[in-house]
Amino acid sequence: MTHSTALRVNPERSRSFQTRIIEGLICCGYGILLGLVLATVPTQADVQPLRAHFIDVGYADAILLEFPPPAGRGLSADATTMLVDAGDARHSSRLMSYLKVNQIRRIDTVVITHPHQNHFGGLRKVAGRIPIGRVFHNGDPDAEKGYSALLAYLERRHVPVEIVRRGQTLQQLPASVTVEVLNPPDLNDSPNNNALALRIKHGRVSLLLLADIGPDRQDALLQAFPDIRQADCVLIPHHGGPLGGAFIEAFQGKLLIVSTGPNRWGLPREDQLKKLSDTIYRTDKDGTIVVESDGVALKVVSWTQNDH
């Protein structure tokens, strides 16, 4: 059984322009004025999309988001980057290889959804090799081994770390993008239910990243934010773990993704997946999955087939 390395297969962003030459001959009583006006208009291929890379890091989460550059920085500017979770330490080399192949030289924002090893374990290696602008987390003191050491390491590297809660919107992002924190309202539940859940909007398109929240919290989230039913792409919580009835009903037929790998819990639960959709992308079977949106439509543009 072999595992193919995840590589960027998307075409490079086009730098081509459609140049329009307007020649005007203006006749006046005093002579003829010949004017050449060059108007440069970007084609559809020049519009930089949002890309979400659901990286195959086993039974863990690591989602790389590439946002379009802020207006005014030009088409040659680097995308704004966000990493939501970083997998576990065992797969950190795989994560680093993917970032290197995709020429990610800086991560502007990191979000650690909750302090479990398979969500934060790979971040130390990333932070040691790639500059990080800032880190958001939920501040849950019920953390697994190694988390306090990671926070101390980030502090030594002068990386700002901030606690966020439901109702906050992450700042310093392109105007076309918003990242809302939907969960947790507090830290009075289990570490999984206390996890940060995010809604990412780009134009008219939205993605839901729901970390490891369980059925009760899933249903509560749907009650608190009924409009999340309109999401176009959803990361199924807890690597395909238990789902609430309201969740299954709300997201049937959506673009659904499971980030998972070999585990002793038998996840994802096949019976639940069948209720949701006949087509669900899974990192354990499909490898790394890349979803792209221009703010109007959303599509899967590439994935790395795994031979499992």
CSV table of C-alpha atoms in Angstrom, one decimal:
chain,number,residue,atom,x,y,z
A,1,MET,CA,0.0,0.0,0.0
A,2,THR,CA,1.5,3.3,-1.0
A,3,HIS,CA,0.7,6.9,-0.2
A,4,SER,CA,1.1,9.4,-2.9
A,5,THR,CA,2.6,12.7,-2.0
A,6,ALA,CA,0.2,15.6,-2.2
A,7,LEU,CA,1.3,18.0,-4.9
A,8,ARG,CA,-0.2,21.2,-6.3
A,9,VAL,CA,-1.9,20.3,-9.5
A,10,ASN,CA,-3.8,23.6,-10.0
A,11,PRO,CA,-2.5,25.8,-12.8
A,12,GLU,CA,-0.5,28.8,-11.6
A,13,ARG,CA,-2.4,32.0,-11.3
A,14,SER,CA,-2.5,33.6,-14.7
A,15,ARG,CA,-0.8,36.9,-15.1
A,16,SER,CA,-2.3,37.4,-18.6
A,17,PHE,CA,-4.3,40.6,-19.3
A,18,GLN,CA,-6.7,41.5,-22.0
A,19,THR,CA,-5.4,44.8,-23.4
A,20,ARG,CA,-7.8,47.0,-25.1
A,21,ILE,CA,-6.5,49.7,-27.5
A,22,ILE,CA,-8.9,52.6,-28.1
A,23,GLU,CA,-7.9,54.8,-31.0
A,24,GLY,CA,-9.8,58.0,-31.2
A,25,LEU,CA,-9.6,60.5,-33.9
A,26,ILE,CA,-11.0,63.8,-32.7
A,27,CYS,CA,-11.6,66.4,-35.5
A,28,CYS,CA,-11.5,70.0,-34.4
A,29,GLY,CA,-11.6,73.2,-36.4
A,30,TYR,CA,-7.9,73.6,-35.4
A,31,GLY,CA,-6.6,70.2,-36.4
A,32,ILE,CA,-6.8,66.5,-35.8
A,33,LEU,CA,-5.9,65.0,-32.4
A,34,LEU,CA,-4.8,61.4,-32.6
A,35,GLY,CA,-5.1,59.7,-29.2
A,36,LEU,CA,-4.1,56.2,-28.1
A,37,VAL,CA,-5.5,55.1,-24.8
A,38,LEU,CA,-4.3,51.8,-23.3
A,39,ALA,CA,-6.9,50.3,-21.0
A,40,THR,CA,-5.9,47.2,-19.1
A,41,VAL,CA,-8.7,44.9,-18.0
A,42,PRO,CA,-8.1,41.7,-16.1
A,43,THR,CA,-9.7,38.6,-17.5
A,44,GLN,CA,-11.7,36.0,-15.5
A,45,ALA,CA,-8.5,33.9,-15.2
A,46,ASP,CA,-6.8,36.8,-13.3
A,47,VAL,CA,-9.3,36.7,-10.5
A,48,GLN,CA,-7.6,35.0,-7.6
A,49,PRO,CA,-9.9,32.6,-5.8
A,50,LEU,CA,-10.1,31.4,-2.2
A,51,ARG,CA,-8.5,27.9,-1.9
A,52,ALA,CA,-9.1,25.5,1.0
A,53,HIS,CA,-6.6,22.6,1.2
A,54,PHE,CA,-7.9,19.8,3.4
A,55,ILE,CA,-4.5,18.2,3.9
A,56,ASP,CA,-4.2,14.4,4.4
A,57,VAL,CA,-2.5,14.2,7.8
A,58,GLY,CA,-4.2,10.9,9.0
A,59,TYR,CA,-6.7,10.9,11.9
A,60,ALA,CA,-6.3,14.7,12.4
A,61,ASP,CA,-7.1,18.1,10.9
A,62,ALA,CA,-4.9,20.5,9.0
A,63,ILE,CA,-6.7,23.0,6.7
A,64,LEU,CA,-4.7,25.5,4.7
A,65,LEU,CA,-6.7,28.5,3.5
A,66,GLU,CA,-5.3,30.8,0.8
A,67,PHE,CA,-7.3,34.0,0.6
A,68,PRO,CA,-7.0,36.5,-2.3
A,69,PRO,CA,-4.6,39.3,-1.7
A,70,PRO,CA,-6.2,42.5,-0.3
A,71,ALA,CA,-7.4,45.0,-2.9
A,72,GLY,CA,-4.6,47.2,-4.2
A,73,ARG,CA,-1.8,44.8,-3.7
A,74,GLY,CA,-1.9,43.5,-7.3
A,75,LEU,CA,-2.2,40.2,-8.9
A,76,SER,CA,1.4,39.3,-8.2
A,77,ALA,CA,1.0,39.7,-4.5
A,78,ASP,CA,1.1,36.6,-2.2
A,79,ALA,CA,-2.2,35.3,-0.9
A,80,THR,CA,-3.1,35.8,2.7
A,81,THR,CA,-2.8,32.4,4.4
A,82,MET,CA,-4.5,30.8,7.3
A,83,LEU,CA,-3.8,27.3,8.8
A,84,VAL,CA,-6.6,25.8,10.8
A,85,ASP,CA,-5.1,23.1,13.0
A,86,ALA,CA,-1.8,21.4,12.2
A,87,GLY,CA,-2.4,17.7,12.6
A,88,ASP,CA,-0.3,15.6,15.0
A,89,ALA,CA,3.5,15.5,15.4
A,90,ARG,CA,3.7,12.1,13.6
A,91,HIS,CA,2.5,13.7,10.4
A,92,SER,CA,4.3,17.0,10.7
A,93,SER,CA,6.8,16.2,8.0
A,94,ARG,CA,3.9,15.4,5.6
A,95,LEU,CA,2.4,18.8,6.5
A,96,MET,CA,5.7,20.6,6.0
A,97,SER,CA,6.2,18.9,2.6
A,98,TYR,CA,2.8,20.1,1.4
A,99,LEU,CA,3.5,23.6,2.5
A,100,LYS,CA,6.9,23.6,0.8
A,101,VAL,CA,5.5,22.2,-2.5
A,102,ASN,CA,2.8,24.9,-2.5
A,103,GLN,CA,5.4,27.6,-1.8
A,104,ILE,CA,3.9,28.7,1.4
A,105,ARG,CA,6.6,31.0,2.9
A,106,ARG,CA,4.6,32.6,5.6
A,107,ILE,CA,1.4,31.8,7.5
A,108,ASP,CA,-0.4,34.9,8.5
A,109,THR,CA,-2.9,33.3,10.9
A,110,VAL,CA,-3.0,30.0,12.7
A,111,VAL,CA,-6.2,28.8,14.4
A,112,ILE,CA,-5.9,26.0,16.9
A,113,THR,CA,-9.4,24.8,17.4
A,114,HIS,CA,-8.8,22.9,20.6
A,115,PRO,CA,-5.8,21.5,22.6
A,116,HIS,CA,-5.8,17.9,21.4
A,117,GLN,CA,-2.6,16.4,19.9
A,118,ASN,CA,-4.1,15.6,16.5
A,119,HIS,CA,-5.0,19.3,16.1
A,120,PHE,CA,-2.0,21.1,17.5
A,121,GLY,CA,0.9,18.5,17.4
A,122,GLY,CA,2.4,19.5,14.1
A,123,LEU,CA,2.5,23.2,14.8
A,124,ARG,CA,5.8,23.3,16.6
A,125,LYS,CA,7.7,22.1,13.5
A,126,VAL,CA,5.8,24.5,11.3
A,127,ALA,CA,6.5,27.4,13.6
A,128,GLY,CA,10.2,26.5,13.6
A,129,ARG,CA,10.5,26.7,9.8
A,130,ILE,CA,7.9,29.2,8.6
A,131,PRO,CA,7.1,32.7,10.0
A,132,ILE,CA,3.7,32.9,11.7
A,133,GLY,CA,1.9,36.2,12.1
A,134,ARG,CA,-0.4,35.3,14.9
A,135,VAL,CA,-2.2,32.4,16.6
A,136,PHE,CA,-5.8,32.2,17.8
A,137,HIS,CA,-7.0,29.5,20.3
A,138,ASN,CA,-9.9,29.0,22.7
A,139,GLY,CA,-7.8,29.1,25.9
A,140,ASP,CA,-9.2,25.8,27.2
A,141,PRO,CA,-7.0,24.8,30.3
A,142,ASP,CA,-8.1,21.1,29.8
A,143,ALA,CA,-5.3,20.5,27.3
A,144,GLU,CA,-3.4,17.4,26.3
A,145,LYS,CA,0.3,16.9,27.0
A,146,GLY,CA,2.6,19.3,25.1
A,147,TYR,CA,0.1,22.1,24.6
A,148,SER,CA,1.5,24.4,27.3
A,149,ALA,CA,5.0,23.8,26.0
A,150,LEU,CA,3.8,24.8,22.5
A,151,LEU,CA,2.4,28.0,23.8
A,152,ALA,CA,5.6,28.8,25.6
A,153,TYR,CA,7.6,28.0,22.4
A,154,LEU,CA,5.4,30.4,20.4
A,155,GLU,CA,5.9,33.1,23.1
A,156,ARG,CA,9.7,32.7,22.8
A,157,ARG,CA,9.4,33.2,19.1
A,158,HIS,CA,7.4,36.4,19.7
A,159,VAL,CA,4.3,35.0,18.0
A,160,PRO,CA,1.2,36.8,19.3
A,161,VAL,CA,-1.4,34.4,20.8
A,162,GLU,CA,-4.9,35.5,21.4
A,163,ILE,CA,-8.0,33.8,22.9
A,164,VAL,CA,-11.3,34.1,20.9
A,165,ARG,CA,-14.9,33.1,21.5
A,166,ARG,CA,-18.2,33.0,19.8
A,167,GLY,CA,-19.3,36.3,18.2
A,168,GLN,CA,-15.8,37.4,17.3
A,169,THR,CA,-14.7,38.0,13.7
A,170,LEU,CA,-11.0,37.5,12.9
A,171,GLN,CA,-9.4,40.7,11.7
A,172,GLN,CA,-6.7,41.6,9.2
A,173,LEU,CA,-8.2,39.7,6.3
A,174,PRO,CA,-9.0,40.7,2.7
A,175,ALA,CA,-12.2,42.7,2.4
A,176,SER,CA,-13.9,39.9,0.5
A,177,VAL,CA,-13.4,37.4,3.3
A,178,THR,CA,-14.8,37.1,6.8
A,179,VAL,CA,-14.0,34.4,9.3
A,180,GLU,CA,-16.6,34.2,12.1
A,181,VAL,CA,-16.1,32.3,15.4
A,182,LEU,CA,-19.4,30.4,16.0
A,183,ASN,CA,-18.2,28.2,19.0
A,184,PRO,CA,-17.6,28.1,21.9
A,185,PRO,CA,-19.9,30.4,23.8
A,186,ASP,CA,-17.9,29.5,27.0
A,187,LEU,CA,-15.6,26.7,28.2
A,188,ASN,CA,-18.1,24.8,30.3
A,189,ASP,CA,-18.2,21.6,28.2
A,190,SER,CA,-15.8,18.9,27.0
A,191,PRO,CA,-12.6,19.9,25.1
A,192,ASN,CA,-14.2,18.7,21.9
A,193,ASN,CA,-17.4,20.7,22.4
A,194,ASN,CA,-15.3,23.7,23.5
A,195,ALA,CA,-13.5,23.6,20.1
A,196,LEU,CA,-13.5,26.7,17.9
A,197,ALA,CA,-16.0,26.3,15.0
A,198,LEU,CA,-15.5,28.7,12.1
A,199,ARG,CA,-17.6,30.1,9.3
A,200,ILE,CA,-15.6,31.4,6.4
A,201,LYS,CA,-17.3,33.6,3.9
A,202,HIS,CA,-15.9,34.7,0.5
A,203,GLY,CA,-18.4,36.7,-1.5
A,204,ARG,CA,-21.6,34.6,-1.6
A,205,VAL,CA,-19.9,31.3,-0.7
A,206,SER,CA,-19.3,30.0,2.8
A,207,LEU,CA,-17.4,27.1,4.4
A,208,LEU,CA,-18.0,25.5,7.8
A,209,LEU,CA,-15.1,24.1,9.8
A,210,LEU,CA,-16.6,22.4,12.8
A,211,ALA,CA,-13.5,20.8,14.4
A,212,ASP,CA,-14.6,18.0,16.9
A,213,ILE,CA,-17.9,19.3,18.2
A,214,GLY,CA,-20.3,16.5,19.2
A,215,PRO,CA,-24.0,16.0,18.3
A,216,ASP,CA,-25.5,18.1,21.1
A,217,ARG,CA,-23.2,21.1,20.2
A,218,GLN,CA,-23.9,20.6,16.5
A,219,ASP,CA,-27.6,20.9,17.0
A,220,ALA,CA,-27.2,23.8,19.4
A,221,LEU,CA,-25.1,25.6,16.8
A,222,LEU,CA,-27.9,25.1,14.2
A,223,GLN,CA,-30.3,26.7,16.6
A,224,ALA,CA,-28.1,29.6,17.4
A,225,PHE,CA,-27.1,30.2,13.8
A,226,PRO,CA,-29.9,28.8,11.6
A,227,ASP,CA,-28.4,30.4,8.5
A,228,ILE,CA,-25.3,28.1,8.6
A,229,ARG,CA,-27.6,25.6,6.7
A,230,GLN,CA,-26.8,27.7,3.7
A,231,ALA,CA,-23.1,26.7,3.8
A,232,ASP,CA,-21.7,25.4,0.6
A,233,CYS,CA,-18.9,23.2,2.0
A,234,VAL,CA,-18.8,21.5,5.4
A,235,LEU,CA,-16.0,19.7,7.2
A,236,ILE,CA,-17.8,16.9,9.0
A,237,PRO,CA,-17.0,17.2,12.7
A,238,HIS,CA,-14.7,14.9,14.6
A,239,HIS,CA,-13.3,13.0,11.6
A,240,GLY,CA,-16.7,11.5,10.8
A,241,GLY,CA,-17.7,10.9,14.4
A,242,PRO,CA,-21.3,11.0,15.8
A,243,LEU,CA,-23.7,13.4,14.1
A,244,GLY,CA,-26.9,14.9,15.4
A,245,GLY,CA,-30.2,14.3,13.5
A,246,ALA,CA,-30.6,18.0,12.8
A,247,PHE,CA,-27.0,18.2,11.4
A,248,ILE,CA,-27.7,15.3,9.0
A,249,GLU,CA,-31.0,16.9,7.8
A,250,ALA,CA,-29.4,20.3,7.4
A,251,PHE,CA,-26.4,19.3,5.3
A,252,GLN,CA,-27.7,16.5,3.1
A,253,GLY,CA,-26.4,16.9,-0.4
A,254,LYS,CA,-23.8,19.6,0.4
A,255,LEU,CA,-20.1,19.4,-0.5
A,256,LEU,CA,-18.9,17.4,2.5
A,257,ILE,CA,-15.4,16.5,3.5
A,258,VAL,CA,-14.0,14.2,6.2
A,259,SER,CA,-10.5,14.5,7.5
A,260,THR,CA,-9.6,11.1,8.9
A,261,GLY,CA,-7.2,8.2,8.8
A,262,PRO,CA,-6.7,4.8,10.5
A,263,ASN,CA,-8.1,4.9,14.0
A,264,ARG,CA,-9.4,2.5,16.7
A,265,TRP,CA,-12.8,4.0,16.9
A,266,GLY,CA,-14.0,2.9,13.4
A,267,LEU,CA,-14.5,6.4,12.2
A,268,PRO,CA,-15.9,7.7,10.0
A,269,ARG,CA,-19.3,6.1,10.6
A,270,GLU,CA,-20.4,4.7,7.3
A,271,ASP,CA,-24.1,4.6,8.2
A,272,GLN,CA,-24.1,8.3,8.9
A,273,LEU,CA,-22.2,9.2,5.7
A,274,LYS,CA,-24.8,7.3,3.6
A,275,LYS,CA,-27.5,9.4,5.1
A,276,LEU,CA,-25.7,12.6,4.1
A,277,SER,CA,-24.6,12.1,0.5
A,278,ASP,CA,-23.4,9.6,-2.0
A,279,THR,CA,-20.4,11.7,-2.7
A,280,ILE,CA,-18.3,12.6,0.3
A,281,TYR,CA,-14.6,13.4,-0.1
A,282,ARG,CA,-12.4,11.7,2.5
A,283,THR,CA,-8.7,12.3,3.1
A,284,ASP,CA,-8.2,8.6,4.0
A,285,LYS,CA,-9.4,7.5,0.5
A,286,ASP,CA,-9.0,10.6,-1.7
A,287,GLY,CA,-5.9,12.1,-0.1
A,288,THR,CA,-5.5,15.9,0.1
A,289,ILE,CA,-8.6,17.7,-1.2
A,290,VAL,CA,-8.5,21.3,-2.7
A,291,VAL,CA,-11.7,23.3,-2.9
A,292,GLU,CA,-11.8,26.6,-4.8
A,293,SER,CA,-14.2,29.5,-4.9
A,294,ASP,CA,-14.4,32.7,-6.8
A,295,GLY,CA,-17.0,34.0,-4.3
A,296,VAL,CA,-19.9,32.9,-6.5
A,297,ALA,CA,-19.4,29.2,-7.1
A,298,LEU,CA,-17.5,26.5,-5.3
A,299,LYS,CA,-15.9,23.4,-6.7
A,300,VAL,CA,-13.4,20.6,-5.9
A,301,VAL,CA,-10.4,21.4,-8.2
A,302,SER,CA,-8.0,18.6,-7.2
A,303,TRP,CA,-7.3,15.8,-4.9
A,304,THR,CA,-4.5,13.3,-4.5
A,305,GLN,CA,-5.8,9.7,-4.9
A,306,ASN,CA,-4.6,7.4,-2.2
A,307,ASP,CA,-4.1,3.7,-2.6
A,308,HIS,CA,-5.6,2.4,0.6
